[in-house]
Coordinates of C-alpha atoms in Angstrom, one line a residue:
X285 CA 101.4 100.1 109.7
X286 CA 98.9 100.1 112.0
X287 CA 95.4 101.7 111.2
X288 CA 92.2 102.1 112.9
X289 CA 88.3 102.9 112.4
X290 CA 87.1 105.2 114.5
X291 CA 83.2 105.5 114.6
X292 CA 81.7 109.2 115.7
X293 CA 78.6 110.3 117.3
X294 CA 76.8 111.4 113.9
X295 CA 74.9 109.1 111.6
X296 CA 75.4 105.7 111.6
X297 CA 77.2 103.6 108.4
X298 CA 76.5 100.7 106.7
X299 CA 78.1 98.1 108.5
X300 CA 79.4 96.6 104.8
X301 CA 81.6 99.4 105.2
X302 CA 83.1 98.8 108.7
X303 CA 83.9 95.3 107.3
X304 CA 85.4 96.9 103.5
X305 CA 88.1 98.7 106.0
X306 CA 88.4 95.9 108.2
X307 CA 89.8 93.4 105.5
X308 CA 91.6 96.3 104.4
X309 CA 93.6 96.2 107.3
X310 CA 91.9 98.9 109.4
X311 CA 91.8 95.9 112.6
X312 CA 91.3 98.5 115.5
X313 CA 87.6 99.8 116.1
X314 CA 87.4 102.7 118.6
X315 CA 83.7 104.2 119.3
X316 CA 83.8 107.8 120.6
X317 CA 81.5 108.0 123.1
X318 CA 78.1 107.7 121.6
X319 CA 79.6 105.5 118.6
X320 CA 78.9 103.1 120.7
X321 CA 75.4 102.9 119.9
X322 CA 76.0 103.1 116.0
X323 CA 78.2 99.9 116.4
X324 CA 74.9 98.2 119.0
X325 CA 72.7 98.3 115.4
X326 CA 75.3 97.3 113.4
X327 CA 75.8 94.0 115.4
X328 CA 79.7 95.3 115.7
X329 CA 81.4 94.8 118.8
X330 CA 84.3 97.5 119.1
X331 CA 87.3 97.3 121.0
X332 CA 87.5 100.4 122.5
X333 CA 84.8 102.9 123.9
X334 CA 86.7 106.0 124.8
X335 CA 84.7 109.6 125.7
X336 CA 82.7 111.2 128.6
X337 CA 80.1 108.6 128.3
X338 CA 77.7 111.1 128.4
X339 CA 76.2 110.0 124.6
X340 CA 76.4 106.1 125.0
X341 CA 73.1 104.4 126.6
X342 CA 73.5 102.8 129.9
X343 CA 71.9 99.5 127.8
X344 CA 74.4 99.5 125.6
X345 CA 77.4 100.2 128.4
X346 CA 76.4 97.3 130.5
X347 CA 76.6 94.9 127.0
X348 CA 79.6 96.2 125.4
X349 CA 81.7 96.3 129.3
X350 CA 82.4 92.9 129.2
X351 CA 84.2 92.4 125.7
X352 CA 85.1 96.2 125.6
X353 CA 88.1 98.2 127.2
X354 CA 86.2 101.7 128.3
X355 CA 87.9 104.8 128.7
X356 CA 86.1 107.0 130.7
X357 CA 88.2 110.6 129.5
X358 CA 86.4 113.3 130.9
X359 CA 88.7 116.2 129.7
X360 CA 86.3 118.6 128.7
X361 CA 88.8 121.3 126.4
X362 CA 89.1 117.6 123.7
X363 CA 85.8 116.2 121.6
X364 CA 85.2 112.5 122.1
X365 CA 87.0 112.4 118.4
X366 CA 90.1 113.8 119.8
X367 CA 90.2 111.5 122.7
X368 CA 89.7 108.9 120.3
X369 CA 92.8 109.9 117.9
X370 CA 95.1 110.9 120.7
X371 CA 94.2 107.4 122.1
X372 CA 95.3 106.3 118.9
X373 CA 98.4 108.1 118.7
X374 CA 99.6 107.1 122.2
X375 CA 99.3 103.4 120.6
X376 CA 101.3 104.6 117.5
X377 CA 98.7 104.1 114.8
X378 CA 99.3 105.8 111.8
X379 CA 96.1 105.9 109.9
X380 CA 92.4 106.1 110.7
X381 CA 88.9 106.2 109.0
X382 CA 86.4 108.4 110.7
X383 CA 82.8 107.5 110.3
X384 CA 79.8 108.9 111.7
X385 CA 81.5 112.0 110.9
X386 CA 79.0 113.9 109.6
X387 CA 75.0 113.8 110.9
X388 CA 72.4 116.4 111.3
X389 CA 74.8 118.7 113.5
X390 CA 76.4 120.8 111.5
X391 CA 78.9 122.2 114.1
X392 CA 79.8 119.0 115.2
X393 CA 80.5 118.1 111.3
X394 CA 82.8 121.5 110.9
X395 CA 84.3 120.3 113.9
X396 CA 85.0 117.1 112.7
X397 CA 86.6 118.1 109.2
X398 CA 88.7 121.1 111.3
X399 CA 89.8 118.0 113.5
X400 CA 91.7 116.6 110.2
X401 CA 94.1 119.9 110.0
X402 CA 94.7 119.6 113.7
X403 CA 95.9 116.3 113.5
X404 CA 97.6 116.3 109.9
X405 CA 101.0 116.0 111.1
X406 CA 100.4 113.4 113.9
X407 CA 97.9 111.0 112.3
X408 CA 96.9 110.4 108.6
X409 CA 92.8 110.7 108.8
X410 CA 90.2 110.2 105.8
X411 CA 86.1 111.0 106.4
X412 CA 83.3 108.5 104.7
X413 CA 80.2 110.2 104.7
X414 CA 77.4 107.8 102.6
X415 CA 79.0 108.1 98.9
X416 CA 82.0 110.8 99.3
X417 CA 85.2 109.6 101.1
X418 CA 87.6 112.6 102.0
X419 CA 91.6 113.0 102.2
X420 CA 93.9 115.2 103.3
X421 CA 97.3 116.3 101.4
X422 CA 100.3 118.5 101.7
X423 CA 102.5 117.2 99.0
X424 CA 103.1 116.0 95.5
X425 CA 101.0 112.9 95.0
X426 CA 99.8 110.7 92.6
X427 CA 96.1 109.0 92.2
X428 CA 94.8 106.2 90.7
X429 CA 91.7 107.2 88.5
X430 CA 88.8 106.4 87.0
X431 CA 88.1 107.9 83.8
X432 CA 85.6 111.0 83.9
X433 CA 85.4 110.3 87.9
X434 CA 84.5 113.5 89.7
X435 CA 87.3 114.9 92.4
X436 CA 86.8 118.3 94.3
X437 CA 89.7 119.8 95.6
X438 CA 89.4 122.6 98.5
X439 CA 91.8 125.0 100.2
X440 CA 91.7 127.0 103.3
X441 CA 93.8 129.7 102.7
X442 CA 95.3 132.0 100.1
X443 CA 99.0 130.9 100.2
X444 CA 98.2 127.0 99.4
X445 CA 98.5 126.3 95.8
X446 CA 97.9 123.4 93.9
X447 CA 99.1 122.4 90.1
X448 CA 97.3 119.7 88.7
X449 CA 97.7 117.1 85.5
X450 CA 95.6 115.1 84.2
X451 CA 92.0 117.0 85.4
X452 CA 89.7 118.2 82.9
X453 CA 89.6 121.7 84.4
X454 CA 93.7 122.6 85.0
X455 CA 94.7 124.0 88.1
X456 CA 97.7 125.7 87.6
X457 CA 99.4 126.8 90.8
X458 CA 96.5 128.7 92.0
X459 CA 95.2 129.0 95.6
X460 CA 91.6 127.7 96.2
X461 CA 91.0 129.7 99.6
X462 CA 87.6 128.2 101.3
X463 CA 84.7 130.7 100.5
X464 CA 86.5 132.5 97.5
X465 CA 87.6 129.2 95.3
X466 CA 87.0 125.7 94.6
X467 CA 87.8 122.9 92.2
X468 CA 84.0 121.1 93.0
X469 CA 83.3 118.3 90.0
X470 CA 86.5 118.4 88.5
X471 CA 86.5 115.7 86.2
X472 CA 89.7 113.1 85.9
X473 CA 90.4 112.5 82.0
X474 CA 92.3 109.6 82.3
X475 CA 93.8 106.3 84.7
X476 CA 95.8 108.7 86.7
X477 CA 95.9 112.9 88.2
X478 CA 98.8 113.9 89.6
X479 CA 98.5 117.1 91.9
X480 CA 101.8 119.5 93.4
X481 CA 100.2 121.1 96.6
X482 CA 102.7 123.9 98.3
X483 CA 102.6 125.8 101.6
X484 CA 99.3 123.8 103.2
X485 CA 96.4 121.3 103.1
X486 CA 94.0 120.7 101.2
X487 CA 91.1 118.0 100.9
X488 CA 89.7 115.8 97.8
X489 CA 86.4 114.6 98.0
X490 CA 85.5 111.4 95.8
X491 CA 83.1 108.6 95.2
X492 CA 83.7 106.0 97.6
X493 CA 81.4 103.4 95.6
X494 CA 83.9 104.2 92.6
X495 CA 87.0 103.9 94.6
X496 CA 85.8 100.4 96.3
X497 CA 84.6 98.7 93.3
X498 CA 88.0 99.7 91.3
X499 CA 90.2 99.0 94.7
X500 CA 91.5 102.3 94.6
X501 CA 91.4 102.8 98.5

């Protein structure tokens, strides 16, 4: 399966992160537009630049143009993030990390996380942002825990419902519609949760320290 990084315009990650995914098989980095300058301090060379260009420094164009392929996609109705993952799709990746997700815009963050829905059903896409790393499900699935780890669990709308085992605090085919509901620091009680979503999405939030250093990613 092929999967990919994809690094966004907001703050920049660690770079021991870039190379956690990168041994885990994530082999494609892809800097959307300004990125580009996230991957400069991190002394990462990426292999694709795609965007406007209108974020990346002309510095940091001229270094990264000989080693890089840039896409200069200057369709205005797509964020650089969306150029980035339909670039991705057109190559038939499957999976993708999205970092510098998150920063101190928050509409470009709320963007961002909307950009996960849009794509659900063409790409699989997870968020790191510092300690919490994000998924998206629309199905029964079963998780790999850590005993008392925290997971939230958040819904959009009031006709997705979730049933859950193994969480401290039940959640028994209820609907956890964003701004009335939420599951926030529910508490796994054992090795394993198993959760039955129905008629939507819905994202879990947990510790990404927790997950790396048990190798539940």
């Amino acid at each position: 399966m092929k999967k990919a990084i994809i690094l966004a315009n907001g703050d920049s990650p660690k770079k021991s992160e870039i190379l956690y995914f990168l041994k885990k098989g994530y082999l494609k980095i892809i800097c959307a537009d300004g990125g580009a300058n996230s991957a400069q301090k991190l002394g990462i060379i990426p292999d694709v630049i795609i965007g406007d260009l209108d974020s990346i420094t002309r510095q940091n164009l001229k270094l990264f143009s000989a080693n890089t392929e840039v896409i200069n996609y200057t369709r205005q109705n797509d964020t650089d993030v969306e150029k980035a993952l339909k670039y991705l799709i057109s190559e038939k990746y499957k999976e993708v990390i999205l970092l510098c997700a998150t920063g101190d815009r928050l509409d470009h963050t709320i963007c961002n996380l909307g950009i996960i829905i849009k794509f659900f059903n063409k790409i699989k896409i997870s968020v790191l942002h510092k300690k919490s790393f994000l998924t998206a499900h629309n199905s029964d699935i079963k998780l790999k825990t850590i005993p008392k780890e925290i997971i939230s669990i958040y819904g959009f709308d009031d006709k997705t419902k979730v049933t859950s085992k193994g969480l401290k605090y039940p959640l028994k085919n209820i609907a956890l519609p964003f701004g009335k509901k939420e599951s926030t620091s529910n508490v796994a009680m054992g090795d394993e949760i198993e959760l039955k979503i129905k008629n939507g999405i819905m994202f879990l939030i947990r510790d990404f320290n927790i997950l790396k250093r048990n190798d539940l990613i």
